[in-house]
């Protein structure tokens, strides 16, 4: 039988059968009324949907939780800075409550100008900084940042260390931590152009060739591309893996040459037959294939297909297919003005009532209200 890689269309004389996999919600809960329960995502698609599952109003994504201070120096790397800030802002968006408050300070309280000549407003000046235990203070360096001791910065770094804060550095910001004696006996990452200077000036600091390093309550990265990786590694030390996985899914979707729709799609270790099954599902959302047909087209038995999905994706084929279609519907609700009835059809649901019931099970809200909430943001 030839492989089918495009959306299947019914013959004119027939009505394409709809596979009512949405009834899984009823089966999974012992036949209880499906509209009275909330069905969580089980597959890896939960990371993609986590930001949309929480029943809380839209809040300032800068947050009001653990404080993270960014000290921006003249000509700081804007890309490194935004990578680190984006990790925190996105974490706030996918968390039930904001976890971080991000604050930006400059040496004089005036607008800071980045390496690209773009200025950013700041929340205050270095002298007024009051760091306490549990805070994170990150020094933002850059290719053209002058590497010379700054007494005011040195004093604040020492005070932050004494208060029990975690200290971090972007690009060559580790120079200023080392200048304050706060990297003695610690390993750090720094831009390659700065390694020679660091080795000569601070022999008690171990300069790593890694792109980022976490060493106790010290963290550092070597450049623009590694700031996000550093922040994700730090987040994994203290926060729920599901939250961090979601942040990585959102911000790391374009790491590979081809941008895929789900984490599993980017996994090179997946069996080829499973990749084929996933492709068939992705290409046949509006007219869902029977699971038996997917198994046959993937050259697998139904039992083999079940094993592959449960092992690699954390859900049965039917369950994953349902979650994929619900995710597709959620994306259309967010980013299009299509009527809900048309979205239901485009997502492979037999009727609008089944679609609305199923969507409510996953997102705790009816499709129409979900769309209004997105517009209100």
mmCIF file of C-alpha atoms in Angstrom:
data_model
loop_
_atom_site.group_PDB
_atom_site.id
_atom_site.type_symbol
_atom_site.label_atom_id
_atom_site.label_comp_id
_atom_site.label_asym_id
_atom_site.label_seq_id
_atom_site.Cartn_x
_atom_site.Cartn_y
_atom_site.Cartn_z
ATOM 1 C CA UNK A 1 0.000 0.000 0.000
ATOM 2 C CA UNK A 2 1.499 3.376 -0.913
ATOM 3 C CA UNK A 3 2.339 5.843 1.842
ATOM 4 C CA UNK A 4 -0.113 8.675 2.377
ATOM 5 C CA UNK A 5 1.631 11.898 3.336
ATOM 6 C CA UNK A 6 -1.017 14.487 2.511
ATOM 7 C CA UNK A 7 -4.417 15.191 3.991
ATOM 8 C CA UNK A 8 -6.875 12.519 2.913
ATOM 9 C CA UNK A 9 -9.963 13.754 1.120
ATOM 10 C CA UNK A 10 -13.178 11.738 0.882
ATOM 11 C CA UNK A 11 -14.533 10.572 -2.436
ATOM 12 C CA UNK A 12 -17.510 12.651 -3.593
ATOM 13 C CA UNK A 13 -20.003 9.835 -2.980
ATOM 14 C CA UNK A 14 -18.875 9.253 0.584
ATOM 15 C CA UNK A 15 -18.761 11.106 3.858
ATOM 16 C CA UNK A 16 -15.383 10.689 5.453
ATOM 17 C CA UNK A 17 -15.719 8.894 8.787
ATOM 18 C CA UNK A 18 -14.589 10.788 11.850
ATOM 19 C CA UNK A 19 -12.596 8.825 14.381
ATOM 20 C CA UNK A 20 -14.174 9.818 17.666
ATOM 21 C CA UNK A 21 -11.017 9.616 19.742
ATOM 22 C CA UNK A 22 -12.263 12.444 21.906
ATOM 23 C CA UNK A 23 -14.320 9.842 23.757
ATOM 24 C CA UNK A 24 -11.023 8.775 25.355
ATOM 25 C CA UNK A 25 -11.721 11.353 28.029
ATOM 26 C CA UNK A 26 -14.807 9.416 29.026
ATOM 27 C CA UNK A 27 -13.046 6.053 28.887
ATOM 28 C CA UNK A 28 -10.049 7.264 30.892
ATOM 29 C CA UNK A 29 -12.274 8.339 33.752
ATOM 30 C CA UNK A 30 -14.476 5.316 34.111
ATOM 31 C CA UNK A 31 -17.430 6.638 32.174
ATOM 32 C CA UNK A 32 -18.018 9.672 34.385
ATOM 33 C CA UNK A 33 -19.453 12.686 32.568
ATOM 34 C CA UNK A 34 -16.537 14.105 30.601
ATOM 35 C CA UNK A 35 -17.619 17.723 30.914
ATOM 36 C CA UNK A 36 -17.295 17.593 34.705
ATOM 37 C CA UNK A 37 -13.619 16.713 34.755
ATOM 38 C CA UNK A 38 -10.415 18.322 33.561
ATOM 39 C CA UNK A 39 -8.199 16.130 31.397
ATOM 40 C CA UNK A 40 -4.500 16.996 31.567
ATOM 41 C CA UNK A 41 -2.172 16.640 28.620
ATOM 42 C CA UNK A 42 -0.174 13.431 28.946
ATOM 43 C CA UNK A 43 2.117 13.432 25.934
ATOM 44 C CA UNK A 44 5.082 15.692 25.222
ATOM 45 C CA UNK A 45 2.585 18.172 23.789
ATOM 46 C CA UNK A 46 1.922 19.290 27.364
ATOM 47 C CA UNK A 47 5.049 21.481 27.149
ATOM 48 C CA UNK A 48 3.638 23.307 24.146
ATOM 49 C CA UNK A 49 0.290 23.885 25.866
ATOM 50 C CA UNK A 50 1.338 24.604 29.444
ATOM 51 C CA UNK A 51 1.247 28.423 29.062
ATOM 52 C CA UNK A 52 -2.450 28.172 28.176
ATOM 53 C CA UNK A 53 -3.629 25.790 30.901
ATOM 54 C CA UNK A 54 -3.683 28.077 33.920
ATOM 55 C CA UNK A 55 -6.814 29.709 35.173
ATOM 56 C CA UNK A 56 -5.306 33.060 36.077
ATOM 57 C CA UNK A 57 -5.613 36.511 34.640
ATOM 58 C CA UNK A 58 -3.007 38.129 32.473
ATOM 59 C CA UNK A 59 -0.323 39.688 34.630
ATOM 60 C CA UNK A 60 2.834 41.685 34.082
ATOM 61 C CA UNK A 61 5.289 39.098 32.782
ATOM 62 C CA UNK A 62 8.109 40.821 34.702
ATOM 63 C CA UNK A 63 6.580 39.170 37.723
ATOM 64 C CA UNK A 64 6.697 39.779 41.459
ATOM 65 C CA UNK A 65 8.574 36.755 42.818
ATOM 66 C CA UNK A 66 12.257 36.013 43.211
ATOM 67 C CA UNK A 67 14.255 39.086 42.242
ATOM 68 C CA UNK A 68 16.782 38.965 39.421
ATOM 69 C CA UNK A 69 18.946 42.041 38.890
ATOM 70 C CA UNK A 70 20.721 42.687 35.602
ATOM 71 C CA UNK A 71 23.612 45.136 35.804
ATOM 72 C CA UNK A 72 24.036 46.478 32.263
ATOM 73 C CA UNK A 73 27.373 48.050 31.416
ATOM 74 C CA UNK A 74 28.055 50.359 28.478
ATOM 75 C CA UNK A 75 28.044 48.357 25.201
ATOM 76 C CA UNK A 76 26.605 45.258 26.901
ATOM 77 C CA UNK A 77 25.576 42.413 24.582
ATOM 78 C CA UNK A 78 21.896 42.936 23.851
ATOM 79 C CA UNK A 79 21.487 39.396 22.524
ATOM 80 C CA UNK A 80 22.987 37.811 25.639
ATOM 81 C CA UNK A 81 20.861 40.054 27.850
ATOM 82 C CA UNK A 82 17.593 39.335 26.063
ATOM 83 C CA UNK A 83 18.288 35.596 26.019
ATOM 84 C CA UNK A 84 18.597 35.581 29.806
ATOM 85 C CA UNK A 85 15.623 37.883 30.399
ATOM 86 C CA UNK A 86 13.462 35.940 27.951
ATOM 87 C CA UNK A 87 14.010 32.748 29.945
ATOM 88 C CA UNK A 88 12.659 34.435 33.081
ATOM 89 C CA UNK A 89 9.750 36.195 31.383
ATOM 90 C CA UNK A 90 8.686 32.988 29.648
ATOM 91 C CA UNK A 91 8.944 31.079 32.919
ATOM 92 C CA UNK A 92 6.518 33.572 34.437
ATOM 93 C CA UNK A 93 4.137 33.004 31.554
ATOM 94 C CA UNK A 94 4.077 29.208 31.858
ATOM 95 C CA UNK A 95 3.952 29.125 35.673
ATOM 96 C CA UNK A 96 0.796 29.156 37.727
ATOM 97 C CA UNK A 97 2.090 32.289 39.413
ATOM 98 C CA UNK A 98 4.948 34.598 38.366
ATOM 99 C CA UNK A 99 8.196 33.291 39.808
ATOM 100 C CA UNK A 100 10.547 36.176 39.018
ATOM 101 C CA UNK A 101 10.761 39.913 39.190
ATOM 102 C CA UNK A 102 13.314 41.212 36.701
ATOM 103 C CA UNK A 103 15.023 44.522 37.401
ATOM 104 C CA UNK A 104 17.608 46.319 35.276
ATOM 105 C CA UNK A 105 20.159 48.735 36.715
ATOM 106 C CA UNK A 106 22.982 50.753 35.204
ATOM 107 C CA UNK A 107 26.012 52.272 36.870
ATOM 108 C CA UNK A 108 24.471 55.749 36.909
ATOM 109 C CA UNK A 109 20.739 55.103 36.613
ATOM 110 C CA UNK A 110 20.646 56.493 33.087
ATOM 111 C CA UNK A 111 19.547 54.667 29.956
ATOM 112 C CA UNK A 112 22.028 51.951 29.031
ATOM 113 C CA UNK A 113 23.250 51.668 25.441
ATOM 114 C CA UNK A 114 23.883 48.165 24.121
ATOM 115 C CA UNK A 115 26.488 46.911 21.668
ATOM 116 C CA UNK A 116 23.966 47.520 18.863
ATOM 117 C CA UNK A 117 23.500 51.159 19.790
ATOM 118 C CA UNK A 118 20.021 50.437 21.131
ATOM 119 C CA UNK A 119 19.241 52.026 24.475
ATOM 120 C CA UNK A 120 17.102 50.405 27.144
ATOM 121 C CA UNK A 121 15.483 52.031 30.127
ATOM 122 C CA UNK A 122 16.557 50.929 33.588
ATOM 123 C CA UNK A 123 14.867 50.608 36.973
ATOM 124 C CA UNK A 124 17.557 52.343 38.971
ATOM 125 C CA UNK A 125 21.241 52.896 39.570
ATOM 126 C CA UNK A 126 23.875 50.662 41.051
ATOM 127 C CA UNK A 127 24.286 52.722 44.218
ATOM 128 C CA UNK A 128 20.670 52.200 45.261
ATOM 129 C CA UNK A 129 20.790 48.431 44.797
ATOM 130 C CA UNK A 130 19.606 46.462 47.828
ATOM 131 C CA UNK A 131 20.280 42.763 47.240
ATOM 132 C CA UNK A 132 19.108 40.152 49.714
ATOM 133 C CA UNK A 133 19.421 36.425 50.229
ATOM 134 C CA UNK A 134 17.854 34.414 47.405
ATOM 135 C CA UNK A 135 18.260 37.154 44.799
ATOM 136 C CA UNK A 136 20.219 36.674 41.596
ATOM 137 C CA UNK A 137 22.517 39.417 40.356
ATOM 138 C CA UNK A 138 23.894 39.127 36.813
ATOM 139 C CA UNK A 139 26.591 41.349 35.308
ATOM 140 C CA UNK A 140 25.997 41.862 31.590
ATOM 141 C CA UNK A 141 29.204 42.172 29.595
ATOM 142 C CA UNK A 142 29.847 42.435 25.878
ATOM 143 C CA UNK A 143 32.547 42.516 23.233
ATOM 144 C CA UNK A 144 33.238 46.254 23.677
ATOM 145 C CA UNK A 145 32.721 46.477 27.439
ATOM 146 C CA UNK A 146 35.856 47.978 29.026
ATOM 147 C CA UNK A 147 37.446 45.432 31.313
ATOM 148 C CA UNK A 148 38.612 47.560 34.195
ATOM 149 C CA UNK A 149 37.695 47.537 37.828
ATOM 150 C CA UNK A 150 34.627 49.558 38.819
ATOM 151 C CA UNK A 151 34.682 50.355 42.559
ATOM 152 C CA UNK A 152 30.895 50.855 42.785
ATOM 153 C CA UNK A 153 30.217 47.526 41.064
ATOM 154 C CA UNK A 154 32.840 45.746 43.142
ATOM 155 C CA UNK A 155 31.246 47.062 46.325
ATOM 156 C CA UNK A 156 27.762 45.932 45.288
ATOM 157 C CA UNK A 157 28.973 42.496 44.259
ATOM 158 C CA UNK A 158 30.655 42.006 47.618
ATOM 159 C CA UNK A 159 27.515 43.162 49.417
ATOM 160 C CA UNK A 160 25.373 40.794 47.346
ATOM 161 C CA UNK A 161 27.716 37.920 48.144
ATOM 162 C CA UNK A 162 27.610 38.741 51.854
ATOM 163 C CA UNK A 163 23.798 38.811 51.710
ATOM 164 C CA UNK A 164 23.696 35.306 50.244
ATOM 165 C CA UNK A 165 22.703 36.141 46.676
ATOM 166 C CA UNK A 166 23.622 34.099 43.623
ATOM 167 C CA UNK A 167 25.994 35.868 41.224
ATOM 168 C CA UNK A 168 26.041 35.504 37.451
ATOM 169 C CA UNK A 169 27.777 36.907 34.418
ATOM 170 C CA UNK A 170 27.142 37.178 30.675
ATOM 171 C CA UNK A 171 29.840 37.261 27.970
ATOM 172 C CA UNK A 172 32.858 38.728 29.813
ATOM 173 C CA UNK A 173 30.944 39.835 32.886
ATOM 174 C CA UNK A 174 32.871 37.199 34.858
ATOM 175 C CA UNK A 175 35.809 39.629 34.793
ATOM 176 C CA UNK A 176 34.022 41.880 37.288
ATOM 177 C CA UNK A 177 33.161 38.980 39.595
ATOM 178 C CA UNK A 178 36.787 37.885 39.527
ATOM 179 C CA UNK A 179 37.950 41.470 40.104
ATOM 180 C CA UNK A 180 35.941 41.436 43.331
ATOM 181 C CA UNK A 181 37.612 38.170 44.358
ATOM 182 C CA UNK A 182 34.316 36.322 44.055
ATOM 183 C CA UNK A 183 35.525 33.706 41.585
ATOM 184 C CA UNK A 184 38.516 32.517 43.616
ATOM 185 C CA UNK A 185 38.302 28.738 43.630
ATOM 186 C CA UNK A 186 35.371 28.807 41.207
ATOM 187 C CA UNK A 187 35.028 27.740 37.592
ATOM 188 C CA UNK A 188 33.611 30.240 35.127
ATOM 189 C CA UNK A 189 32.765 30.613 31.454
ATOM 190 C CA UNK A 190 33.931 33.692 29.601
ATOM 191 C CA UNK A 191 34.186 34.835 25.997
ATOM 192 C CA UNK A 192 37.284 33.361 24.280
ATOM 193 C CA UNK A 193 38.738 36.836 23.697
ATOM 194 C CA UNK A 194 38.855 37.355 27.457
ATOM 195 C CA UNK A 195 40.316 34.004 28.534
ATOM 196 C CA UNK A 196 43.951 35.089 28.250
ATOM 197 C CA UNK A 197 43.348 38.162 30.399
ATOM 198 C CA UNK A 198 41.409 36.160 32.964
ATOM 199 C CA UNK A 199 44.183 33.572 33.180
ATOM 200 C CA UNK A 200 46.863 36.210 33.727
ATOM 201 C CA UNK A 201 44.965 38.519 36.052
ATOM 202 C CA UNK A 202 43.069 35.989 38.170
ATOM 203 C CA UNK A 203 45.129 32.801 38.572
ATOM 204 C CA UNK A 204 42.835 31.504 41.335
ATOM 205 C CA UNK A 205 39.887 31.428 38.952
ATOM 206 C CA UNK A 206 39.419 28.343 36.788
ATOM 207 C CA UNK A 207 38.518 29.541 33.299
ATOM 208 C CA UNK A 208 36.444 26.945 31.494
ATOM 209 C CA UNK A 209 36.152 26.306 27.778
ATOM 210 C CA UNK A 210 32.499 25.397 28.196
ATOM 211 C CA UNK A 211 29.839 27.731 26.846
ATOM 212 C CA UNK A 212 28.251 28.094 30.268
ATOM 213 C CA UNK A 213 29.089 27.003 33.800
ATOM 214 C CA UNK A 214 27.127 26.638 37.014
ATOM 215 C CA UNK A 215 29.393 26.352 40.044
ATOM 216 C CA UNK A 216 27.553 26.539 43.334
ATOM 217 C CA UNK A 217 26.051 29.999 43.652
ATOM 218 C CA UNK A 218 28.030 31.254 40.647
ATOM 219 C CA UNK A 219 26.890 31.053 37.041
ATOM 220 C CA UNK A 220 28.390 32.396 33.839
ATOM 221 C CA UNK A 221 28.204 32.087 30.069
ATOM 222 C CA UNK A 222 30.655 32.851 27.278
ATOM 223 C CA UNK A 223 28.500 34.686 24.760
ATOM 224 C CA UNK A 224 25.170 35.611 23.273
ATOM 225 C CA UNK A 225 23.975 32.158 22.251
ATOM 226 C CA UNK A 226 24.759 30.523 25.586
ATOM 227 C CA UNK A 227 22.876 32.876 27.900
ATOM 228 C CA UNK A 228 19.595 31.034 27.380
ATOM 229 C CA UNK A 229 21.244 27.663 27.986
ATOM 230 C CA UNK A 230 22.780 28.985 31.200
ATOM 231 C CA UNK A 231 19.441 30.246 32.473
ATOM 232 C CA UNK A 232 17.668 26.993 31.621
ATOM 233 C CA UNK A 233 20.347 25.027 33.475
ATOM 234 C CA UNK A 234 19.934 27.295 36.490
ATOM 235 C CA UNK A 235 16.144 26.994 36.389
ATOM 236 C CA UNK A 236 16.399 23.198 36.373
ATOM 237 C CA UNK A 237 18.228 23.301 39.697
ATOM 238 C CA UNK A 238 15.317 24.842 41.611
ATOM 239 C CA UNK A 239 12.095 24.671 39.626
ATOM 240 C CA UNK A 240 9.680 22.080 38.298
ATOM 241 C CA UNK A 241 10.985 20.206 35.293
ATOM 242 C CA UNK A 242 7.627 20.546 33.524
ATOM 243 C CA UNK A 243 7.884 24.333 33.691
ATOM 244 C CA UNK A 244 11.461 24.405 32.437
ATOM 245 C CA UNK A 245 10.662 21.895 29.685
ATOM 246 C CA UNK A 246 7.896 24.200 28.505
ATOM 247 C CA UNK A 247 10.204 27.207 28.491
ATOM 248 C CA UNK A 248 12.762 25.278 26.479
ATOM 249 C CA UNK A 249 10.083 24.075 24.069
ATOM 250 C CA UNK A 250 8.925 27.650 23.443
ATOM 251 C CA UNK A 251 12.326 29.327 23.183
ATOM 252 C CA UNK A 252 14.357 26.456 21.704
ATOM 253 C CA UNK A 253 12.059 25.415 18.860
ATOM 254 C CA UNK A 254 14.488 26.673 16.194
ATOM 255 C CA UNK A 255 17.704 25.098 17.446
ATOM 256 C CA UNK A 256 17.736 22.623 14.569
ATOM 257 C CA UNK A 257 17.857 23.491 10.879
ATOM 258 C CA UNK A 258 14.216 22.493 10.423
ATOM 259 C CA UNK A 259 11.629 23.956 12.796
ATOM 260 C CA UNK A 260 9.351 21.160 13.972
ATOM 261 C CA UNK A 261 6.042 21.263 15.785
ATOM 262 C CA UNK A 262 6.785 19.216 18.894
ATOM 263 C CA UNK A 263 9.857 18.124 20.899
ATOM 264 C CA UNK A 264 9.567 14.538 19.713
ATOM 265 C CA UNK A 265 9.746 15.635 16.085
ATOM 266 C CA UNK A 266 13.243 16.980 16.734
ATOM 267 C CA UNK A 267 14.494 13.829 18.475
ATOM 268 C CA UNK A 268 16.973 12.087 16.150
ATOM 269 C CA UNK A 269 16.797 8.887 18.226
ATOM 270 C CA UNK A 270 13.149 8.171 17.434
ATOM 271 C CA UNK A 271 12.551 4.962 15.465
ATOM 272 C CA UNK A 272 11.930 5.699 11.805
ATOM 273 C CA UNK A 273 8.566 3.936 11.910
ATOM 274 C CA UNK A 274 7.436 6.199 14.759
ATOM 275 C CA UNK A 275 8.563 9.289 12.843
ATOM 276 C CA UNK A 276 6.450 8.092 9.931
ATOM 277 C CA UNK A 277 3.432 7.586 12.201
ATOM 278 C CA UNK A 278 3.866 11.100 13.601
ATOM 279 C CA UNK A 279 4.109 12.541 10.102
ATOM 280 C CA UNK A 280 0.905 10.785 9.119
ATOM 281 C CA UNK A 281 -0.869 12.258 12.142
ATOM 282 C CA UNK A 282 0.442 15.771 11.523
ATOM 283 C CA UNK A 283 -0.580 15.627 7.868
ATOM 284 C CA UNK A 284 -4.047 14.237 8.549
ATOM 285 C CA UNK A 285 -5.518 16.408 11.296
ATOM 286 C CA UNK A 286 -8.701 17.525 9.574
ATOM 287 C CA UNK A 287 -9.575 13.975 8.458
ATOM 288 C CA UNK A 288 -8.108 11.722 11.178
ATOM 289 C CA UNK A 289 -6.841 8.321 10.142
ATOM 290 C CA UNK A 290 -7.767 5.197 12.054
ATOM 291 C CA UNK A 291 -4.964 4.103 14.374
ATOM 292 C CA UNK A 292 -4.936 0.689 12.680
ATOM 293 C CA UNK A 293 -4.347 2.411 9.342
ATOM 294 C CA UNK A 294 -1.495 4.458 10.761
ATOM 295 C CA UNK A 295 0.092 1.271 12.094
ATOM 296 C CA UNK A 296 -0.253 -0.423 8.703
ATOM 297 C CA UNK A 297 1.196 2.546 6.791
ATOM 298 C CA UNK A 298 4.072 2.690 9.292
ATOM 299 C CA UNK A 299 4.758 -1.049 8.811
ATOM 300 C CA UNK A 300 4.018 -1.755 12.474
ATOM 301 C CA UNK A 301 1.542 -3.918 14.309
ATOM 302 C CA UNK A 302 -0.937 -2.102 16.514
ATOM 303 C CA UNK A 303 0.832 -3.414 19.591
ATOM 304 C CA UNK A 304 4.226 -2.198 18.316
ATOM 305 C CA UNK A 305 2.768 1.234 17.591
ATOM 306 C CA UNK A 306 1.304 1.415 21.092
ATOM 307 C CA UNK A 307 4.673 0.511 22.619
ATOM 308 C CA UNK A 308 6.538 3.141 20.572
ATOM 309 C CA UNK A 309 4.110 5.917 21.504
ATOM 310 C CA UNK A 310 3.986 5.089 25.188
ATOM 311 C CA UNK A 311 7.759 4.774 25.433
ATOM 312 C CA UNK A 312 8.798 7.856 23.471
ATOM 313 C CA UNK A 313 5.810 10.199 23.751
ATOM 314 C CA UNK A 314 4.228 9.265 27.058
ATOM 315 C CA UNK A 315 0.786 8.506 25.643
ATOM 316 C CA UNK A 316 -1.045 5.992 23.488
ATOM 317 C CA UNK A 317 -1.397 6.714 19.755
ATOM 318 C CA UNK A 318 -5.070 7.621 20.169
ATOM 319 C CA UNK A 319 -4.320 9.910 23.064
ATOM 320 C CA UNK A 320 -1.458 11.653 21.267
ATOM 321 C CA UNK A 321 -3.590 12.116 18.149
ATOM 322 C CA UNK A 322 -6.333 13.718 20.223
ATOM 323 C CA UNK A 323 -3.890 16.035 21.988
ATOM 324 C CA UNK A 324 -2.347 16.971 18.641
ATOM 325 C CA UNK A 325 -5.743 17.929 17.235
ATOM 326 C CA UNK A 326 -6.712 19.889 20.345
ATOM 327 C CA UNK A 327 -3.380 21.723 20.161
ATOM 328 C CA UNK A 328 -4.067 22.501 16.495
ATOM 329 C CA UNK A 329 -7.453 23.920 17.462
ATOM 330 C CA UNK A 330 -5.926 26.014 20.242
ATOM 331 C CA UNK A 331 -3.440 27.537 17.796
ATOM 332 C CA UNK A 332 -6.206 28.402 15.334
ATOM 333 C CA UNK A 333 -8.269 30.001 18.095
ATOM 334 C CA UNK A 334 -5.308 32.141 19.090
ATOM 335 C CA UNK A 335 -4.045 33.218 15.720
ATOM 336 C CA UNK A 336 -7.016 33.266 13.354
ATOM 337 C CA UNK A 337 -10.486 34.734 13.120
ATOM 338 C CA UNK A 338 -12.009 31.537 11.750
ATOM 339 C CA UNK A 339 -15.438 30.645 13.213
ATOM 340 C CA UNK A 340 -15.323 28.025 15.932
ATOM 341 C CA UNK A 341 -17.383 25.635 13.798
ATOM 342 C CA UNK A 342 -14.755 25.783 11.046
ATOM 343 C CA UNK A 343 -11.953 25.286 13.564
ATOM 344 C CA UNK A 344 -13.726 22.192 14.852
ATOM 345 C CA UNK A 345 -13.854 20.761 11.321
ATOM 346 C CA UNK A 346 -10.230 21.740 10.600
ATOM 347 C CA UNK A 347 -9.188 19.905 13.775
ATOM 348 C CA UNK A 348 -10.986 16.696 12.838
ATOM 349 C CA UNK A 349 -13.954 16.795 15.207
ATOM 350 C CA UNK A 350 -17.251 15.248 14.175
ATOM 351 C CA UNK A 351 -19.362 18.061 15.586
ATOM 352 C CA UNK A 352 -18.969 21.414 17.264
ATOM 353 C CA UNK A 353 -20.482 20.057 20.481
ATOM 354 C CA UNK A 354 -17.870 17.301 20.684
ATOM 355 C CA UNK A 355 -15.144 19.840 19.958
ATOM 356 C CA UNK A 356 -16.311 22.305 22.617
ATOM 357 C CA UNK A 357 -16.630 19.538 25.198
ATOM 358 C CA UNK A 358 -13.186 18.170 24.446
ATOM 359 C CA UNK A 359 -11.514 21.596 24.381
ATOM 360 C CA UNK A 360 -13.029 22.435 27.764
ATOM 361 C CA UNK A 361 -11.664 19.200 29.213
ATOM 362 C CA UNK A 362 -8.102 20.184 28.355
ATOM 363 C CA UNK A 363 -8.062 23.964 28.777
ATOM 364 C CA UNK A 364 -10.690 24.382 31.500
ATOM 365 C CA UNK A 365 -12.563 26.920 29.394
ATOM 366 C CA UNK A 366 -14.869 26.933 26.386
ATOM 367 C CA UNK A 367 -13.261 27.746 23.004
ATOM 368 C CA UNK A 368 -15.079 31.061 22.644
ATOM 369 C CA UNK A 369 -14.017 32.277 26.074
ATOM 370 C CA UNK A 370 -10.464 31.081 25.457
ATOM 371 C CA UNK A 371 -10.304 33.222 22.302
ATOM 372 C CA UNK A 372 -11.629 36.276 24.158
ATOM 373 C CA UNK A 373 -8.990 35.795 26.864
ATOM 374 C CA UNK A 374 -6.236 35.726 24.239
ATOM 375 C CA UNK A 375 -7.487 38.957 22.670
ATOM 376 C CA UNK A 376 -7.635 40.563 26.115
ATOM 377 C CA UNK A 377 -3.926 39.965 26.567
#
